[in-house]
Coordinates of C-alpha atoms (C1' of nucleotides) and ligand atoms in Angstrom, one line a residue:
Chain A
M1 CA 28.4 104.3 20.7
V2 CA 31.8 103.2 21.3
K3 CA 34.3 105.5 20.5
L4 CA 37.0 104.8 18.5
T5 CA 40.4 107.2 18.2
A6 CA 42.2 107.1 15.2
Q7 CA 44.7 104.4 16.7
R8 CA 42.0 101.8 17.6
Q9 CA 40.2 102.2 14.5
A10 CA 43.6 101.4 12.7
I11 CA 43.9 98.4 14.6
L12 CA 40.5 97.2 14.3
D13 CA 40.7 97.8 10.2
L14 CA 43.8 95.8 10.2
I15 CA 42.2 93.1 12.2
N16 CA 39.2 93.2 10.1
A17 CA 41.0 93.1 6.6
S18 CA 41.9 89.7 7.1
N19 CA 41.6 86.3 8.9
R20 CA 45.0 86.3 10.6
H21 CA 45.7 85.8 14.0
W22 CA 47.6 88.9 15.0
D23 CA 49.8 89.4 18.3
A24 CA 50.2 92.7 19.6
E25 CA 53.7 93.1 18.1
E26 CA 52.7 92.3 14.5
L27 CA 49.8 94.6 14.8
S28 CA 52.6 97.1 15.8
R29 CA 55.0 96.5 12.9
A30 CA 52.2 96.4 10.4
L31 CA 50.9 99.6 11.5
G32 CA 54.1 101.1 11.5
D33 CA 55.0 99.8 7.9
A34 CA 51.6 101.1 6.9
G35 CA 52.5 104.6 7.7
Q36 CA 50.3 104.9 10.8
A37 CA 52.7 104.0 13.5
V38 CA 50.9 103.3 16.9
G39 CA 52.8 102.8 20.3
I40 CA 53.3 99.2 21.1
A41 CA 51.5 99.9 24.7
T42 CA 48.6 101.8 22.8
V43 CA 48.2 98.7 20.7
Y44 CA 48.0 96.5 23.8
R45 CA 45.5 99.0 25.6
G46 CA 43.5 99.2 22.0
L47 CA 43.2 95.6 21.7
A48 CA 41.9 94.9 25.2
F49 CA 39.2 97.9 24.6
L50 CA 38.1 96.5 21.5
E51 CA 38.0 92.9 22.9
A52 CA 36.0 94.2 25.8
E53 CA 33.6 96.1 23.3
G54 CA 33.5 92.8 21.6
L55 CA 34.7 94.1 18.6
V56 CA 37.5 91.6 18.1
A57 CA 38.4 88.0 19.4
S58 CA 41.3 86.6 21.1
I59 CA 42.8 83.2 21.6
Q60 CA 45.2 82.4 24.4
L61 CA 48.2 80.2 23.2
A62 CA 51.3 79.3 25.3
D63 CA 53.2 82.2 25.1
R64 CA 51.4 85.1 23.9
K65 CA 47.9 86.3 23.0
R66 CA 46.6 86.5 19.2
Y67 CA 43.7 88.5 18.1
E68 CA 41.2 88.1 15.4
R69 CA 38.1 89.8 14.0
A70 CA 34.8 89.3 15.9
D71 CA 32.6 89.2 13.2
K72 CA 32.7 85.7 12.5
A73 CA 30.7 82.8 14.2
H74 CA 32.4 81.4 17.5
H75 CA 34.6 78.6 16.7
D76 CA 37.7 76.9 17.9
H77 CA 41.2 76.2 16.6
M78 CA 43.6 73.9 15.9
V79 CA 47.5 75.2 15.9
C80 CA 50.2 73.5 13.9
T81 CA 53.3 73.0 15.8
A82 CA 55.4 72.8 12.6
C83 CA 54.5 75.8 10.6
G84 CA 52.0 77.8 13.0
H85 CA 49.1 77.4 10.9
I86 CA 46.0 78.3 12.6
E87 CA 43.2 76.6 11.2
E88 CA 39.4 77.3 12.6
F89 CA 36.7 74.6 13.0
A90 CA 33.3 75.2 14.7
H91 CA 31.4 72.3 15.9
A92 CA 27.7 72.7 17.1
T93 CA 27.7 69.5 19.1
I94 CA 31.1 69.8 21.0
E95 CA 29.7 73.3 22.2
A96 CA 26.5 71.8 23.5
L97 CA 27.9 69.0 25.1
Q98 CA 30.1 71.5 26.8
E99 CA 27.5 73.2 28.1
A100 CA 25.7 70.6 29.3
A101 CA 29.0 69.4 31.0
A102 CA 29.1 72.7 32.9
R103 CA 25.5 72.9 34.1
E104 CA 25.4 69.4 35.6
R105 CA 28.3 70.7 37.7
G106 CA 26.6 74.1 38.5
F107 CA 29.2 75.9 36.8
T108 CA 28.5 79.1 35.0
I109 CA 30.3 79.3 32.0
S110 CA 31.4 82.8 30.8
G111 CA 33.7 81.5 28.0
H112 CA 36.2 78.5 27.0
Q113 CA 38.8 77.7 24.4
L114 CA 39.4 74.8 23.2
V115 CA 42.6 74.2 21.1
M116 CA 44.1 71.1 19.3
F117 CA 48.0 71.0 18.6
G118 CA 49.4 68.9 16.0
R119 CA 50.5 69.1 12.3
C120 CA 48.4 70.6 9.5
A121 CA 47.4 68.7 6.6
D122 CA 50.2 70.3 4.8
C123 CA 52.9 69.6 7.1
T124 CA 51.7 65.9 7.8
K125 CA 52.3 65.1 4.2
G126 CA 55.2 66.9 2.9
N127 CA 58.0 67.2 5.6
N128 CA 58.2 71.2 6.3
T129 CA 60.5 71.5 9.1
Chain B
M1 CA 64.2 52.7 33.0
V2 CA 63.4 56.3 34.0
K3 CA 66.1 57.8 36.4
L4 CA 64.8 59.9 39.1
T5 CA 66.9 62.1 41.1
A6 CA 66.0 63.0 44.5
Q7 CA 64.6 66.2 43.6
R8 CA 62.5 64.7 40.8
Q9 CA 61.1 62.3 43.2
A10 CA 60.4 64.8 46.0
I11 CA 58.5 66.8 42.9
L12 CA 56.9 63.7 41.9
D13 CA 55.7 62.5 45.1
L14 CA 54.4 65.9 46.0
I15 CA 52.5 66.2 42.8
N16 CA 51.0 62.6 43.2
A17 CA 50.1 63.0 47.0
S18 CA 47.2 65.4 46.1
N19 CA 44.8 66.4 43.1
R20 CA 45.9 69.9 42.9
H21 CA 47.3 71.5 39.9
W22 CA 50.5 73.2 41.1
D23 CA 52.7 75.8 39.2
A24 CA 56.3 75.8 39.8
E25 CA 56.8 78.5 42.3
E26 CA 53.7 76.5 44.6
L27 CA 55.9 73.6 44.4
S28 CA 59.3 74.8 45.4
R29 CA 57.7 76.5 48.4
A30 CA 56.1 73.4 49.4
L31 CA 59.2 71.3 49.0
G32 CA 61.0 74.0 51.1
D33 CA 58.8 73.9 53.6
A34 CA 58.9 70.2 53.8
G35 CA 62.6 70.4 54.6
Q36 CA 63.6 69.2 50.8
A37 CA 64.3 72.5 49.3
V38 CA 64.7 72.4 45.1
G39 CA 65.9 75.4 43.4
I40 CA 63.5 77.4 41.6
A41 CA 65.3 76.4 38.1
T42 CA 65.7 72.5 39.0
V43 CA 61.8 72.8 39.9
Y44 CA 61.2 73.7 36.1
R45 CA 63.7 71.5 34.6
G46 CA 62.4 68.6 36.8
L47 CA 58.8 69.5 35.8
A48 CA 59.8 69.3 32.1
F49 CA 61.5 66.3 32.4
L50 CA 58.7 64.4 34.4
E51 CA 56.3 65.8 31.5
A52 CA 58.2 64.6 28.7
E53 CA 58.5 60.9 30.5
G54 CA 54.3 61.5 31.1
L55 CA 54.9 61.0 34.8
V56 CA 52.9 64.3 35.2
A57 CA 50.4 66.0 33.3
S58 CA 49.7 69.8 32.8
I59 CA 47.6 72.5 32.0
Q60 CA 48.5 76.0 30.1
L61 CA 46.9 78.7 31.8
A62 CA 46.9 82.4 30.6
D63 CA 49.8 83.0 32.9
R64 CA 51.3 79.9 34.0
K65 CA 51.5 76.3 33.7
R66 CA 50.0 73.8 36.1
Y67 CA 51.4 70.7 36.9
E68 CA 49.1 67.5 38.1
R69 CA 49.3 63.6 38.5
A70 CA 49.4 61.7 35.2
D71 CA 48.4 58.7 36.7
K72 CA 44.6 59.7 36.3
A73 CA 42.6 59.3 33.0
H74 CA 42.5 62.2 30.5
H75 CA 40.1 65.1 31.4
D76 CA 39.7 68.8 30.5
H77 CA 39.0 71.6 32.9
M78 CA 36.6 74.2 34.3
V79 CA 38.5 77.0 35.7
C80 CA 36.4 79.4 38.3
T81 CA 37.5 83.1 37.7
A82 CA 36.2 83.7 41.0
C83 CA 38.1 81.6 43.3
G84 CA 40.6 79.9 41.5
H85 CA 39.0 76.3 41.2
I86 CA 39.9 74.0 39.0
E87 CA 37.1 71.4 38.4
E88 CA 37.5 68.1 36.4
F89 CA 35.4 66.8 33.7
A90 CA 35.8 63.9 31.1
H91 CA 33.9 63.6 28.1
A92 CA 34.1 60.8 25.8
T93 CA 31.8 62.1 23.3
I94 CA 33.5 65.4 23.0
E95 CA 36.9 63.8 22.7
A96 CA 35.6 61.4 19.7
L97 CA 34.3 64.5 18.1
Q98 CA 37.6 66.5 18.4
E99 CA 39.3 63.6 16.7
A100 CA 36.7 63.2 14.1
A101 CA 36.9 67.1 13.5
A102 CA 40.8 67.0 13.1
R103 CA 40.9 63.8 11.3
E104 CA 38.4 65.7 8.6
R105 CA 41.0 68.4 7.8
G106 CA 44.1 66.0 7.6
F107 CA 45.4 67.2 10.9
T108 CA 47.6 65.0 12.9
I109 CA 46.8 65.7 16.5
S110 CA 49.3 65.2 19.1
G111 CA 47.4 67.0 22.0
H112 CA 44.5 69.3 22.9
Q113 CA 43.3 71.4 25.7
L114 CA 40.0 72.2 26.7
V115 CA 39.2 75.0 29.5
M116 CA 36.1 76.7 30.5
F117 CA 36.3 79.8 32.4
G118 CA 33.1 80.6 34.6
R119 CA 31.8 80.6 38.0
C120 CA 32.2 77.3 40.1
A121 CA 28.8 75.9 41.7
D122 CA 29.7 77.4 45.2
C123 CA 30.4 80.8 43.6
T124 CA 27.7 80.7 41.7
K125 CA 25.5 80.3 44.6
G126 CA 27.0 82.4 47.5
N127 CA 29.0 85.5 46.8
N128 CA 32.6 84.6 47.4
T129 CA 34.6 87.7 46.1
Chain C
dA1 C1' 40.0 130.5 24.5
dG2 C1' 40.6 127.4 28.9
dA3 C1' 39.7 123.5 32.0
dG4 C1' 38.9 118.5 32.8
dG5 C1' 39.5 114.1 31.6
dA6 C1' 40.8 110.7 28.6
dA7 C1' 44.4 108.6 25.4
dT8 C1' 49.1 108.2 23.9
dG9 C1' 53.7 107.0 23.5
dA10 C1' 58.5 106.4 25.5
dT11 C1' 60.1 103.8 28.9
dA12 C1' 60.5 101.1 33.2
dA13 C1' 58.8 97.5 35.9
dT14 C1' 56.9 93.2 36.4
dC15 C1' 56.5 88.1 36.4
dA16 C1' 57.0 83.4 34.7
dT17 C1' 60.3 80.8 32.4
dT18 C1' 64.6 79.9 30.4
dA19 C1' 69.9 80.1 30.1
dT20 C1' 74.5 80.5 32.1
dC21 C1' 77.7 78.5 34.6
dA22 C1' 80.5 77.6 38.6
dT23 C1' 79.6 73.3 41.6
dT24 C1' 78.5 68.8 42.9
dA25 C1' 76.7 64.0 42.0
dT26 C1' 76.8 59.9 39.7
dC27 C1' 78.6 56.0 37.8
dA28 C1' 81.8 53.0 35.1
dA29 C1' 86.4 52.0 34.3
dT30 C1' 91.3 51.5 36.0
Chain D
dA1 C1' 89.5 54.5 46.4
dT2 C1' 91.1 57.6 42.2
dT3 C1' 90.1 58.9 38.3
dG4 C1' 87.3 61.1 34.4
dA5 C1' 83.3 61.5 31.5
dT6 C1' 78.6 63.0 32.1
dA7 C1' 74.5 64.6 33.8
dA8 C1' 72.3 67.5 37.2
dT9 C1' 71.8 71.1 40.5
dG10 C1' 71.1 76.1 41.9
dA11 C1' 72.1 80.7 42.2
dT12 C1' 71.6 84.0 39.3
dA13 C1' 71.3 86.8 34.9
dA14 C1' 69.2 87.1 30.9
dT15 C1' 64.5 87.0 28.2
dG16 C1' 60.0 88.1 26.6
dA17 C1' 55.4 89.0 26.9
dT18 C1' 52.3 92.0 29.1
dT19 C1' 51.6 95.9 32.6
dA20 C1' 52.2 100.2 35.0
dT21 C1' 54.2 105.1 35.2
dC22 C1' 54.1 109.7 33.7
dA23 C1' 54.6 113.5 31.1
dT24 C1' 52.3 115.0 27.0
dT25 C1' 48.6 115.8 23.6
dC26 C1' 44.1 115.2 22.0
dC27 C1' 39.0 115.8 22.8
dT28 C1' 34.8 117.7 24.4
dC29 C1' 32.4 120.9 26.6
dT30 C1' 31.3 125.4 28.6
Ligands
MN1 MN1 40.1 82.1 14.7
MN2 MN1 43.2 68.1 36.2
ZN3 ZN1 51.6 73.2 9.5
ZN4 ZN1 34.6 79.5 42.3

DNA sequence: AGAGGAATGATAATCATTATCATTATCAAT
DNA sequence: ATTGATAATGATAATGATTATCATTCCTCT
């Protein structure tokens, strides 16, 4: 019975309405534009709360943390260093091999993050930037 | 013909002398303790330089970037969230599958980072913190 | 209606990293 | 050795994302 306040619900709705990977600032700005302003501090707290509840997922990039909906199957990311595009991919075998590697070493895994950096298909062809 | 200044050489020597994963602050402090103080700004610049030259490697964790020697084969990491221990592992099959996944999507990969979080073998058994 | 506790929001604080800029080191040419 | 050009250093200010503070507002229960 997670209790969602109006601002937490607004954050969650916005995230669930697309496949974007949002940062706190973007969410705060978008909510303001939509007429339901939420203080930036509340956005940070709301995101932490929602993630703890498993209602949103996140990826930690070099500079900032980005949030996305959690109602998709687990996946990892490829980040285009030219245009910022974030592409998703899931690979069951990689996941299984990771778990095996951890098990071999007695490591109890609670999470992982695999990020590949490079140029997306568009940026590889065209010469965007 | 990379030209190493005294302070860059000192940073590199320190990194190469162990298998630790250092952050800038730790390096600056250790250099100071060793009697060859290097300003923190110079440490940051030196690390960027050394990494660009391929003389040191790095991993970007949530809060800070950590540097290690580059004269080891590529590997990824498991970070213990209890004691901070960083364990290394290499997995050729995972690497190959990653590249295949990128290729399938037209992504030109320039780098990647796979980090697993959890409790190391010691912290899983004993109850260190 | 009122008390207690949680949530909000404005703002200050924190902390890693980068930018500035005056000073110093390096090196080639005089 | 002295110059001058150029790069590096180091002290310190600035930046930017995130967290902490704290007064105010909102709920929920009695
Ligand atoms: Mn995603
Ligand atoms: Mn390592
Ligand atoms: Zn791109
Ligand atoms: Zn541990």
